[in-house]
PDB file of C-alpha atoms in Angstrom:
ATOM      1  CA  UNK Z 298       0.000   0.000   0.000  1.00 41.00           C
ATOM      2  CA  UNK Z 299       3.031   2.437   0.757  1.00 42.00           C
ATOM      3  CA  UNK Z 300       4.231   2.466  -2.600  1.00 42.00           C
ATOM      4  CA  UNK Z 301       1.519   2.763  -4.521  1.00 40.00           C
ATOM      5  CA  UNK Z 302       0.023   5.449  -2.209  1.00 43.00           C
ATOM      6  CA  UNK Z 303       3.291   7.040  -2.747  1.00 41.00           C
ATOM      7  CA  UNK Z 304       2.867   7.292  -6.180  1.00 42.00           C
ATOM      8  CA  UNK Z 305      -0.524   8.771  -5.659  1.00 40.00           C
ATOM      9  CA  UNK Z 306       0.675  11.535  -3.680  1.00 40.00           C
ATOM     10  CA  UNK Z 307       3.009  12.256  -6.029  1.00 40.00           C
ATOM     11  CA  UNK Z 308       0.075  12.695  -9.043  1.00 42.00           C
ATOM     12  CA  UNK Z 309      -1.705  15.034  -7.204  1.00 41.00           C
ATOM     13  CA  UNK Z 310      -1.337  19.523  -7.192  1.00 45.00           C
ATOM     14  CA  UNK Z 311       1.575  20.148  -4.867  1.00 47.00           C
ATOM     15  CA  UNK Z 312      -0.376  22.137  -2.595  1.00 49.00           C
ATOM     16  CA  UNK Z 313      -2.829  18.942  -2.031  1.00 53.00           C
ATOM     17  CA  UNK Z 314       0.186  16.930  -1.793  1.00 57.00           C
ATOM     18  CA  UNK Z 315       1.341  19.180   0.932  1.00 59.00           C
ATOM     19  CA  UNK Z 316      -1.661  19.030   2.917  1.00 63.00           C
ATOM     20  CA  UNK Z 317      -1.706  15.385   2.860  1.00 70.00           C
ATOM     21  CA  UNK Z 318       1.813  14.062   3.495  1.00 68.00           C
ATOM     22  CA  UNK Z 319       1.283  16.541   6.807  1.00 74.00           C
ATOM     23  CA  UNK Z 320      -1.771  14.562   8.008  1.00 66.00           C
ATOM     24  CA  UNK Z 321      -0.710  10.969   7.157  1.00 62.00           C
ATOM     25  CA  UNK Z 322       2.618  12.062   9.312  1.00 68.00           C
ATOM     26  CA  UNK Z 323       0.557  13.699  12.033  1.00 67.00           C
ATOM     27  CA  UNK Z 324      -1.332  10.543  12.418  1.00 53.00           C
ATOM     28  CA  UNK Z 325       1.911   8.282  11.972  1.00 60.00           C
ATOM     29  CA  UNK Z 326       3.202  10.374  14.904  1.00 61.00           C
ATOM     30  CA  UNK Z 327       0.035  10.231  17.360  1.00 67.00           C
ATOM     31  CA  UNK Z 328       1.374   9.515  20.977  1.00 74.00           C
ATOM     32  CA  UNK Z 329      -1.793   7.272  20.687  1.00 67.00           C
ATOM     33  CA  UNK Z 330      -1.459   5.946  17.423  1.00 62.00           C
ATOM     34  CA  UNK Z 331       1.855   4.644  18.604  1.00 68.00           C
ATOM     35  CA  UNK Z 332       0.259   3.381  21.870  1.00 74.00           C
ATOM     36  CA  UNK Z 333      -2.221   1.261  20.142  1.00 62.00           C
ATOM     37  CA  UNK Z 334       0.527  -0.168  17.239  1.00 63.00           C
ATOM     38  CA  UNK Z 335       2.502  -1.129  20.752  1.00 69.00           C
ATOM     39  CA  UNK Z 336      -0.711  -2.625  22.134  1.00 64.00           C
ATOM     40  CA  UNK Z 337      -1.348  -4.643  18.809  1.00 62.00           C
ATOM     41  CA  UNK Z 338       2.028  -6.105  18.948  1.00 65.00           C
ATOM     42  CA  UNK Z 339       1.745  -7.518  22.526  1.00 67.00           C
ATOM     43  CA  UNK Z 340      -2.077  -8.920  21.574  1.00 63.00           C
ATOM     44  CA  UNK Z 341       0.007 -10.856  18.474  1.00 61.00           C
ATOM     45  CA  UNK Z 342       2.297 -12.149  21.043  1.00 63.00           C
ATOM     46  CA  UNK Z 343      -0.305 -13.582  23.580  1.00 65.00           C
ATOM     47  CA  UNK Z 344       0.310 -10.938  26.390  1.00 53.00           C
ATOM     48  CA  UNK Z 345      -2.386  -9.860  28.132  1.00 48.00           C
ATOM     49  CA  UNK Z 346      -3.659  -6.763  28.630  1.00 48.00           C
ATOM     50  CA  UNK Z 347      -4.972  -5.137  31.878  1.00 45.00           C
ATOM     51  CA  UNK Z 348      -7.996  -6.336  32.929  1.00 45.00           C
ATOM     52  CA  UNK Z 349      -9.463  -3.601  34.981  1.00 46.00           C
ATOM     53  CA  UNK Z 350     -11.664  -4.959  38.216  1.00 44.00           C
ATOM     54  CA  UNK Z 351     -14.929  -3.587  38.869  1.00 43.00           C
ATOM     55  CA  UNK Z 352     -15.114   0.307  38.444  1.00 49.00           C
ATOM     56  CA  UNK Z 353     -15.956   1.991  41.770  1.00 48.00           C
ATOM     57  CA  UNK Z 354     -19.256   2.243  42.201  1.00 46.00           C
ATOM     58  CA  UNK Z 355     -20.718   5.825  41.064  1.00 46.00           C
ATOM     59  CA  UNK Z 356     -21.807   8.132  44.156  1.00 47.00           C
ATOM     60  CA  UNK Z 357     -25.570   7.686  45.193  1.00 46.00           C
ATOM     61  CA  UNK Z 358     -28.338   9.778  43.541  1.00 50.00           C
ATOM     62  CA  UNK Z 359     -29.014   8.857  39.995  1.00 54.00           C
ATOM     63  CA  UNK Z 360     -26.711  10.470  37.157  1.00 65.00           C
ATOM     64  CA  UNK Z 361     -25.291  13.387  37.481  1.00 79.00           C
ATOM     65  CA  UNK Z 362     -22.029  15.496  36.006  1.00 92.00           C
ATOM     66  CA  UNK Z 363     -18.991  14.771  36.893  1.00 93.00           C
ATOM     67  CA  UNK Z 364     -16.140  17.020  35.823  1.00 95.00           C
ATOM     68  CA  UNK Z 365     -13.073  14.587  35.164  1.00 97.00           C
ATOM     69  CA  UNK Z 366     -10.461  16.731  33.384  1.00 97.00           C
ATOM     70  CA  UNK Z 367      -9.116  14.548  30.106  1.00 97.00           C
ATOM     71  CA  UNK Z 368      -7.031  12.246  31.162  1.00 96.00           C
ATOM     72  CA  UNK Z 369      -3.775  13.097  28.211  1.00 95.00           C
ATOM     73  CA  UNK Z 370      -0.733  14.730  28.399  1.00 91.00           C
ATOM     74  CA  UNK Z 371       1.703  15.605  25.847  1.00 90.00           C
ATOM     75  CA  UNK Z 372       4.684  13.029  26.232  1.00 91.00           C
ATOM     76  CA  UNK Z 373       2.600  10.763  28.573  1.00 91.00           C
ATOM     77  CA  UNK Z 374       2.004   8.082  26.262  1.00 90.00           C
ATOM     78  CA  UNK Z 375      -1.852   9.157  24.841  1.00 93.00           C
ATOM     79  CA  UNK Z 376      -4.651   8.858  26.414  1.00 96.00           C
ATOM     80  CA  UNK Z 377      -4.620   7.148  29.966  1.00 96.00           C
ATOM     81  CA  UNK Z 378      -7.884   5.465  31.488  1.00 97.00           C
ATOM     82  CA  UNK Z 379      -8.169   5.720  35.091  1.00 97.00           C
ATOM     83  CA  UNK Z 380     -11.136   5.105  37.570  1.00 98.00           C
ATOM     84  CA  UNK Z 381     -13.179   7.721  36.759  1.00 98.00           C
ATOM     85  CA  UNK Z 382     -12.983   6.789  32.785  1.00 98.00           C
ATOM     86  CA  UNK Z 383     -14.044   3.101  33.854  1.00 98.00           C
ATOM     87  CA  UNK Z 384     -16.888   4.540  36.457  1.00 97.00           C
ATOM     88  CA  UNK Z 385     -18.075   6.657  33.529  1.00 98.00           C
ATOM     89  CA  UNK Z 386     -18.119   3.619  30.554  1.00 98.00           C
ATOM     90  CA  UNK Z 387     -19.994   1.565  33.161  1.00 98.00           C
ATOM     91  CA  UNK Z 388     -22.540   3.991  34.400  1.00 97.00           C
ATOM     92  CA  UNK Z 389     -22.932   4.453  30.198  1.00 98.00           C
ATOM     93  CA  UNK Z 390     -23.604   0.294  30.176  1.00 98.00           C
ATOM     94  CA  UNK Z 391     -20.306  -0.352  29.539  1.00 98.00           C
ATOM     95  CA  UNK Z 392     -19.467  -2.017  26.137  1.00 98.00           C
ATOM     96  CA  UNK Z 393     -22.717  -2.750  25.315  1.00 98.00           C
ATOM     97  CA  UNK Z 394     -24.090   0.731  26.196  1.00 98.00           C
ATOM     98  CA  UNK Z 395     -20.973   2.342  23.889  1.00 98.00           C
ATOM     99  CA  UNK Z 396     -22.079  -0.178  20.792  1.00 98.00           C
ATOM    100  CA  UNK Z 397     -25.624   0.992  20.738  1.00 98.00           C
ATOM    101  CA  UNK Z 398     -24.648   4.448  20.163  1.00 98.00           C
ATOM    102  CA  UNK Z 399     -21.419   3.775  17.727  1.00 98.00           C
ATOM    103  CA  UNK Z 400     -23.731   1.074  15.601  1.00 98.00           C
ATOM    104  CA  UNK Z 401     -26.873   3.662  15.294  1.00 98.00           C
ATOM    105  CA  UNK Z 402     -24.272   5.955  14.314  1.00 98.00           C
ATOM    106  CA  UNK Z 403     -22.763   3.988  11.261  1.00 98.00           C
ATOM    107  CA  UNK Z 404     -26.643   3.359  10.328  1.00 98.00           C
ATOM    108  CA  UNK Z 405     -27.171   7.107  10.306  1.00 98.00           C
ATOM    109  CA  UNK Z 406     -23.460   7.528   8.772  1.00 98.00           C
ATOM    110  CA  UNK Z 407     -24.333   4.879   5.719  1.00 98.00           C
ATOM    111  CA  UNK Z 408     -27.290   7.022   4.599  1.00 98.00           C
ATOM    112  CA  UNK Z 409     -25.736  10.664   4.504  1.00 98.00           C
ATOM    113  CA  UNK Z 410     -24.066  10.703   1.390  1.00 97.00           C
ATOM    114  CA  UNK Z 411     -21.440  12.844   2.089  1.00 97.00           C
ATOM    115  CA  UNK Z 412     -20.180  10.680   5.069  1.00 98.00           C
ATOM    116  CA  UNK Z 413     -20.732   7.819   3.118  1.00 97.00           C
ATOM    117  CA  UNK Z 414     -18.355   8.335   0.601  1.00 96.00           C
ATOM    118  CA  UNK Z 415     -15.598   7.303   3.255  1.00 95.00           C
ATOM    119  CA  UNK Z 416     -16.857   4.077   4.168  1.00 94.00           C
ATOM    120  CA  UNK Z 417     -16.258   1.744   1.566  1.00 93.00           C
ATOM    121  CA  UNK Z 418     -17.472  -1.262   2.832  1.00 93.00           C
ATOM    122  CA  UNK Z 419     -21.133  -1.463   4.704  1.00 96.00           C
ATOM    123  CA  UNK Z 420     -20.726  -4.638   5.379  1.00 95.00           C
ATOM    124  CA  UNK Z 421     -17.356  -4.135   7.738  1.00 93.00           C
ATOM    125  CA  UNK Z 422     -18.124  -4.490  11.607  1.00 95.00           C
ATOM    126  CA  UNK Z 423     -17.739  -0.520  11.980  1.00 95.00           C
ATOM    127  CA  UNK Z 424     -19.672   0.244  14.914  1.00 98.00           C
ATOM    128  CA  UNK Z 425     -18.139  -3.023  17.434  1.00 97.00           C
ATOM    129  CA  UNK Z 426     -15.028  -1.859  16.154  1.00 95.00           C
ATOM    130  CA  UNK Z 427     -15.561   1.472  17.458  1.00 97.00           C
ATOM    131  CA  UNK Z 428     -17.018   0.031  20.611  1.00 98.00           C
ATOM    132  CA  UNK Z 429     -13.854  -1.680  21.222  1.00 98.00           C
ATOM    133  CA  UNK Z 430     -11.595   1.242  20.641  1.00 97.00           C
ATOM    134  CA  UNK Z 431     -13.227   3.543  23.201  1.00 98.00           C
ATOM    135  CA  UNK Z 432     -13.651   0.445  25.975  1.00 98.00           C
ATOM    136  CA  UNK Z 433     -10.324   0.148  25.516  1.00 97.00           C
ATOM    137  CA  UNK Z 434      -9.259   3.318  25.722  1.00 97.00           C
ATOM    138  CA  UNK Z 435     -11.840   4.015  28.723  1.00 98.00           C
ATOM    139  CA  UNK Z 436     -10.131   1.061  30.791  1.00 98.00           C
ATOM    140  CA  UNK Z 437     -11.741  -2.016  30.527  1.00 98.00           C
ATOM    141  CA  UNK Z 438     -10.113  -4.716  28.422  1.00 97.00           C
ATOM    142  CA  UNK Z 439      -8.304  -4.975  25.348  1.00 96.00           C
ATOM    143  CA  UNK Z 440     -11.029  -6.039  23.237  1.00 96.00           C
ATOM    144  CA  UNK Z 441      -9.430  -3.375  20.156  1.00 92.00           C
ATOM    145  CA  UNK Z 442      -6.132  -4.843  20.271  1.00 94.00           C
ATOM    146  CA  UNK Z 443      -6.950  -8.424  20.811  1.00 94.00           C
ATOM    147  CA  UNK Z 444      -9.456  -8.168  17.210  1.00 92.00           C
ATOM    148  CA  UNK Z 445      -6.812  -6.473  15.515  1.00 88.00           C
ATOM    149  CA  UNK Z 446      -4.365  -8.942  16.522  1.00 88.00           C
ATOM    150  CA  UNK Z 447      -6.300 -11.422  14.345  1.00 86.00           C
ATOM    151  CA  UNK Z 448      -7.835  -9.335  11.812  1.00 83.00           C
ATOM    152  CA  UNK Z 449      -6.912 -10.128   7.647  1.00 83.00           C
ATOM    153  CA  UNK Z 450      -7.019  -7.287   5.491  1.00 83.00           C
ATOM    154  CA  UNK Z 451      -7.827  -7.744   1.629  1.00 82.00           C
ATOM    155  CA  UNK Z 452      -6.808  -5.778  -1.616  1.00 83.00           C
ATOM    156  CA  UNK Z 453      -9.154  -3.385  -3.369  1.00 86.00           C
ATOM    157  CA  UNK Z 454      -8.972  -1.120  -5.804  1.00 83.00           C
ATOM    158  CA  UNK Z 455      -9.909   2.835  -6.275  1.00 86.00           C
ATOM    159  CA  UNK Z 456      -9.585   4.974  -9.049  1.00 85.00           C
ATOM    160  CA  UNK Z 457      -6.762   2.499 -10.388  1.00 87.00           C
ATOM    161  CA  UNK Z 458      -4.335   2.017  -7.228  1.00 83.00           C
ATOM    162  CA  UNK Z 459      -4.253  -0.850  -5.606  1.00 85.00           C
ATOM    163  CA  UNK Z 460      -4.774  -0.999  -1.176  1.00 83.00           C
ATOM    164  CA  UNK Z 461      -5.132  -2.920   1.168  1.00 86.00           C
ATOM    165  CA  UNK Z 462      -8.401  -2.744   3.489  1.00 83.00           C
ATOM    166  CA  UNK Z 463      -7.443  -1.531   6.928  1.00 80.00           C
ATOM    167  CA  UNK Z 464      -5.472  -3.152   9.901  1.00 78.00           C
ATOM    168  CA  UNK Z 465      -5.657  -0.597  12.875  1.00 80.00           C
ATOM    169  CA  UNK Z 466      -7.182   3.427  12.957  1.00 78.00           C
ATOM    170  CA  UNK Z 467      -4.253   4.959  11.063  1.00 79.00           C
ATOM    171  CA  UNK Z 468      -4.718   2.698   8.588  1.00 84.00           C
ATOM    172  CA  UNK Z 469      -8.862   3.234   8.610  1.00 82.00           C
ATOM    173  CA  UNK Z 470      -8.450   6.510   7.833  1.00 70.00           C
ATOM    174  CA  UNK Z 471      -5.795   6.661   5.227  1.00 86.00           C
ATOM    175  CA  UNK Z 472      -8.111   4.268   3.240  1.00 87.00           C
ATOM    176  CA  UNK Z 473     -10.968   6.388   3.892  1.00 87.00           C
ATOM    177  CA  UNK Z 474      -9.090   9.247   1.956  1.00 86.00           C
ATOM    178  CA  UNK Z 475      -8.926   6.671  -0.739  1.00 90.00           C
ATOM    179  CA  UNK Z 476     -12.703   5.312  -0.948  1.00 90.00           C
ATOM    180  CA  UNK Z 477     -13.707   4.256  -4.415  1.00 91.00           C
ATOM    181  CA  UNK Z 478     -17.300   6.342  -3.649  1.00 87.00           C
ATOM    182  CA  UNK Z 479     -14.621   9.097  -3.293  1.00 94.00           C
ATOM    183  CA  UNK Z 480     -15.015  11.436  -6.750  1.00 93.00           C
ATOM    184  CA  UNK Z 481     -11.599  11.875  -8.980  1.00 90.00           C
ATOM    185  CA  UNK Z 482     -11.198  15.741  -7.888  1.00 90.00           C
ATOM    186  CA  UNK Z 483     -11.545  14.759  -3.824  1.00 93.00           C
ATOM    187  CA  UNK Z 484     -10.077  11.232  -4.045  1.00 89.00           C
ATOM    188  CA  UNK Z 485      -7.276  11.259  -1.256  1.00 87.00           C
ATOM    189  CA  UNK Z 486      -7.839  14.185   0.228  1.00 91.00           C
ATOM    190  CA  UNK Z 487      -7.319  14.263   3.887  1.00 86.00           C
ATOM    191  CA  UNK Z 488     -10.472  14.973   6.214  1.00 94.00           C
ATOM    192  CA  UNK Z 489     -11.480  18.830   6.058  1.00 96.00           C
ATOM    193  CA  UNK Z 490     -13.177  20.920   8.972  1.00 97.00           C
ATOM    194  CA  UNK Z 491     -16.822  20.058   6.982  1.00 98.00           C
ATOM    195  CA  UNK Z 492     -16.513  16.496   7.090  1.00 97.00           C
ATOM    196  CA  UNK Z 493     -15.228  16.454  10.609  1.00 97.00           C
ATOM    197  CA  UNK Z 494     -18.057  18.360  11.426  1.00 98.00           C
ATOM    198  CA  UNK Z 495     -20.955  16.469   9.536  1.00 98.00           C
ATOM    199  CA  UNK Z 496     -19.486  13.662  11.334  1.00 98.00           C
ATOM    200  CA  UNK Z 497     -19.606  14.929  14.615  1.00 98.00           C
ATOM    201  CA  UNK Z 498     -23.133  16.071  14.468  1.00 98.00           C
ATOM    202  CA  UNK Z 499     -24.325  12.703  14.021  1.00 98.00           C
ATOM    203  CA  UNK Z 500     -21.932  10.861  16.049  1.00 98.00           C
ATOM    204  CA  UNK Z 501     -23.576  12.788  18.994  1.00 98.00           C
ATOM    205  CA  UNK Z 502     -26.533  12.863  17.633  1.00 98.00           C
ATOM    206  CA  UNK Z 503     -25.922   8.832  17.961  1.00 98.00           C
ATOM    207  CA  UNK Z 504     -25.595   9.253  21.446  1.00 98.00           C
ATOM    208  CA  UNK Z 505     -27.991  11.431  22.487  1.00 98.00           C
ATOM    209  CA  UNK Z 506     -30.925   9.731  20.335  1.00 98.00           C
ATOM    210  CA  UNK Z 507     -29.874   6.215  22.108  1.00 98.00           C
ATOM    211  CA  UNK Z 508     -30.124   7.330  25.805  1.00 98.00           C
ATOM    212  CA  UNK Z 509     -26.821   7.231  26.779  1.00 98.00           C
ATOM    213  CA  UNK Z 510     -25.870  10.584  26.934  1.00 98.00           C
ATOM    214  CA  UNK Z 511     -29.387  10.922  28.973  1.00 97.00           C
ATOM    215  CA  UNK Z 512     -27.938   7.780  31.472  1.00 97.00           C
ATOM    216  CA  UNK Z 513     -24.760   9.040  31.928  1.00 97.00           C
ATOM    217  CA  UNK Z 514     -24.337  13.100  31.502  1.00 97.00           C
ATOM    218  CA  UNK Z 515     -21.224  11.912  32.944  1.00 98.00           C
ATOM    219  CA  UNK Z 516     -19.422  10.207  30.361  1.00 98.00           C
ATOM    220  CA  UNK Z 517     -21.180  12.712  27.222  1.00 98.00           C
ATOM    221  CA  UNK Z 518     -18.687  15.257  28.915  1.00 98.00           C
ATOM    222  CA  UNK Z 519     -15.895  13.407  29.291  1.00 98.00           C
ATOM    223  CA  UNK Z 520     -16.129  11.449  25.834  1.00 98.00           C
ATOM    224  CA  UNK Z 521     -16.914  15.347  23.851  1.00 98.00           C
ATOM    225  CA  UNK Z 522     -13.550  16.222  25.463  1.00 98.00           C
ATOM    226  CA  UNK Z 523     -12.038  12.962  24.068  1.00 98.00           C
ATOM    227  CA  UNK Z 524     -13.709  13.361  20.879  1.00 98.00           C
ATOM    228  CA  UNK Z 525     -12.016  16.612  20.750  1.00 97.00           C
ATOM    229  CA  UNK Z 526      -8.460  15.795  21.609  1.00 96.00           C
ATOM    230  CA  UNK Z 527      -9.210  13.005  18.774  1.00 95.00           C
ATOM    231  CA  UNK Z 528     -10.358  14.882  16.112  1.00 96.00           C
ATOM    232  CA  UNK Z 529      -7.873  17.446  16.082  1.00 94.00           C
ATOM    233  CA  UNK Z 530      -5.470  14.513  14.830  1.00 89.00           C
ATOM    234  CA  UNK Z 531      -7.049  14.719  11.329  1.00 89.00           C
ATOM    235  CA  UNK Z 532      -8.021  18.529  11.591  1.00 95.00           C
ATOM    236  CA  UNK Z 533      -6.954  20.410  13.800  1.00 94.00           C
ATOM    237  CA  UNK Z 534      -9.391  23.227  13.857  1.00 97.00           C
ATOM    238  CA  UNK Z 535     -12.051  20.431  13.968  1.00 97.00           C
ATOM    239  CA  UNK Z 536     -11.682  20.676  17.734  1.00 97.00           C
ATOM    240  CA  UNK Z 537     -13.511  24.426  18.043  1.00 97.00           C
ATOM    241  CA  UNK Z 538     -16.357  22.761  16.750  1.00 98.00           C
ATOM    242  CA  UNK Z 539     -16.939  19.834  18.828  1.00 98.00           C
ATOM    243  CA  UNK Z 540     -19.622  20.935  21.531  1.00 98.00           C
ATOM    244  CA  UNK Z 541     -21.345  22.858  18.497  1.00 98.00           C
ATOM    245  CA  UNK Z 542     -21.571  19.827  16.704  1.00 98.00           C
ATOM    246  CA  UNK Z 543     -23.108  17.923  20.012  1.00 98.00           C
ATOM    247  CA  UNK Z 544     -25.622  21.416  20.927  1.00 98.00           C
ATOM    248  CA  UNK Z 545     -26.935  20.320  16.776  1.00 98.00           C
ATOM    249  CA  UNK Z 546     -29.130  17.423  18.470  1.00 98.00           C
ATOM    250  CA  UNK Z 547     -30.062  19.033  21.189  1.00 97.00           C
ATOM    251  CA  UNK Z 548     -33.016  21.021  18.530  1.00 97.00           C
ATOM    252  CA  UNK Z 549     -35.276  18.265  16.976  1.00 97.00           C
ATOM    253  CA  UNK Z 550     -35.610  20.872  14.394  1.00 98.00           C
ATOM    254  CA  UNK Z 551     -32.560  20.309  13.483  1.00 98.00           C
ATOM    255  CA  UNK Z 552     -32.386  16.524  12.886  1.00 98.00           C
ATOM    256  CA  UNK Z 553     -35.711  17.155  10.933  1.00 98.00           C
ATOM    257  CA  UNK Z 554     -34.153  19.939   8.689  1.00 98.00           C
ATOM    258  CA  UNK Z 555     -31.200  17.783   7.794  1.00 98.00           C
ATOM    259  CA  UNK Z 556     -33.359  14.721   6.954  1.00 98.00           C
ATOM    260  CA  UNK Z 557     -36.399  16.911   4.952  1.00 98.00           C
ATOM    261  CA  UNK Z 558     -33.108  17.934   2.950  1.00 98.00           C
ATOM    262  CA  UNK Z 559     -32.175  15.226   1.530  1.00 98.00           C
ATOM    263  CA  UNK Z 560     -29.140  14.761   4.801  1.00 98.00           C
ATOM    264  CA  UNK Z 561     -27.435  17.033   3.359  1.00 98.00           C
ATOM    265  CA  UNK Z 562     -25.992  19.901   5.952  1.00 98.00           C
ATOM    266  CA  UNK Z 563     -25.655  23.008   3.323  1.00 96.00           C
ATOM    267  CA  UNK Z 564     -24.728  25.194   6.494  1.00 96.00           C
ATOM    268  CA  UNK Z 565     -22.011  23.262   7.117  1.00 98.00           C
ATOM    269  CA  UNK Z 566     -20.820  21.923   3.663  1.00 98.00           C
ATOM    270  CA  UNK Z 567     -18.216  23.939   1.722  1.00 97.00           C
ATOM    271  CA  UNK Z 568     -17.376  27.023   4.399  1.00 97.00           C
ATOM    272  CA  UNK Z 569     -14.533  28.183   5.626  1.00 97.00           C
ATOM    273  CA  UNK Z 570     -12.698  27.963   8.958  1.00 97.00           C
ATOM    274  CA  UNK Z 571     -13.944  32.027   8.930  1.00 97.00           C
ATOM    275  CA  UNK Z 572     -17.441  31.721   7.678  1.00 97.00           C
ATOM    276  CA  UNK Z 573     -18.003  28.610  10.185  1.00 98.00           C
ATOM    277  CA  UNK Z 574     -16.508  30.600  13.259  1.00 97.00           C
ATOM    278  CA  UNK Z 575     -19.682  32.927  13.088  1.00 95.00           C
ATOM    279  CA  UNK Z 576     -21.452  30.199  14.376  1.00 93.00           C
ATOM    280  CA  UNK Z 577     -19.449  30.021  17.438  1.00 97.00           C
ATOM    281  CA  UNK Z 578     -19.815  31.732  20.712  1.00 96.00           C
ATOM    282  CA  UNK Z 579     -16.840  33.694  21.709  1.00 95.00           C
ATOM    283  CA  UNK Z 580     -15.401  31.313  24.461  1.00 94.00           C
ATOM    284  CA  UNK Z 581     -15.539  28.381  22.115  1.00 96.00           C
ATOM    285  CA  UNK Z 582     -13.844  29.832  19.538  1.00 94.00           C
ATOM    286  CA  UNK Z 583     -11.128  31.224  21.482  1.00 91.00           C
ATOM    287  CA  UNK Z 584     -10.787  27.925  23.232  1.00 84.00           C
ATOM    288  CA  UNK Z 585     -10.956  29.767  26.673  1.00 83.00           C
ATOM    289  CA  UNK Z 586     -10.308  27.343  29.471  1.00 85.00           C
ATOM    290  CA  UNK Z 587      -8.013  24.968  27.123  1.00 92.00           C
ATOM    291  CA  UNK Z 588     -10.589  23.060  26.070  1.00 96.00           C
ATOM    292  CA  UNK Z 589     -10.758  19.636  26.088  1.00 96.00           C
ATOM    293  CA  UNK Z 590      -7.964  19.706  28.445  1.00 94.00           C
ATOM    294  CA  UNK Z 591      -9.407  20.779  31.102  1.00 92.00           C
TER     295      UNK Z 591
END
């Protein structure tokens, strides 16, 4: 796949080319990205992972917010879990509370046809993938590492290179670029601030329409913040627009707009970094407070 995508980097403007190589090494680079290659490598070799015990239990009273600053610091490693990101994924039903969300989110995702042109395969195990990947990251298990570990990957073809299907998230998202649904003048592209943000909408639109952001308030703040350290890995300025993106669902209107129009988010679709900004609040997009990393 290297060698090939090589050579389709080197077809495209220089300026494109530019942007690209940048984002395939940011991602390359990722303290976490790194951290999950490492974690990969010990699943091949049979070691085990830590197997949290049960999370403490959650204080009396129903749920509530609790503030738990992200849990990542630069040199550190990624993202660490610690007891308060395993209280949270259980209080949110744990795996099987995470999978509801991230599988109604890849049925929402398949039918938006801008999304959609990313994900070339419906028929891939998307959403338990992602449900892995965060209970992993949250704490509890290595149920990401230990699939990967075993998973095969298989050639396809787009636009006439040759790939192979992906192995782990770097590799999910450089083949993403590369989707054959992807049109000649876009195809390997790196993720912009629009389809960051069309994909944020509904990913938290995911949660909130499945309950879990209503059964654990707890864990909807702490996993925005972690969506937002996240996404600024394949666009930066993405980040600005995370709690934007989850305020979209909070408006039925809004979900109803989007679907009367074909799911197609013109407001969102085509703008610039400046144009979107007006739709900020001050705070946000100054990032006041650090945030997510706070």
């Amino acid at each position: 796949m290297g060698a090939k995508a090589s050579n389709l980097r080197r077809s495209m403007s220089k300026g494109a080319k530019s942007g690209n190589d940048e984002a395939l090494m940011r991602m390359q680079l990722d303290e976490d990205i790194l951290q999950e290659a490492a974690a990969i490598d010990a699943a091949k070799r049979g070691v085990q992972g830590s197997t949290a015990a049960a999370p403490p239990s959650a204080p009396p009273g129903g749920p509530h917010v609790e503030h738990v600053p992200l849990n990542w610091k630069r040199g550190q490693g990624g993202h660490k879990p610690n007891d308060a990101t395993r209280r949270m994924l259980h209080e949110a039903g744990g795996r099987d509370g995470v999978a509801k969300f991230t599988n109604l989110f890849y049925q929402i995702a398949f039918q938006d046809p801008h999304i959609d042109q990313f994900i070339r395969d419906h028929d891939d195990p998307h959403g338990d993938r992602f449900a892995d990947w965060i209970t992993e990251k949250f704490g509890v298990g290595t149920p990401w590492s230990t699939e990967r570990s075993t998973r095969k990957t298989c050639p396809f073809h787009a636009h006439g290179h040759k790939f192979e299907s992906a192995h782990d998230r770097s590799s999910a998202h450089f083949t993403a670029w590369h989707s054959p649904k992807r049109s000649e003048e876009n195809f390997g592209e790196h993720f912009k601030l629009d389809d960051c943000r069309v994909w944020m909408r509904l990913h938290f639109w995911a949660l909130r329409e499945t309950g879990v952001w209503a059964q654990s308030p707890s864990f909807a703040e702490y996993y925005l913040k972690f969506i937002g350290h996240f996404v600024s890995i394949y666009e930066r300025t993405a980040t600005l627009f995370v709690r934007e993106s989850a305020r979209w669902s909070e408006n039925p209107a809004n979900c109803e707009k989007y679907l009367a129009n074909g799911r197609r988010m013109d407001n969102v679709l085509g703008l610039s970094l400046r144009e979107a900004c007006k739709a900020l609040p001050d705070h946000e997009r100054d990032s006041v407070g650090d945030w997510p990393y706070c």
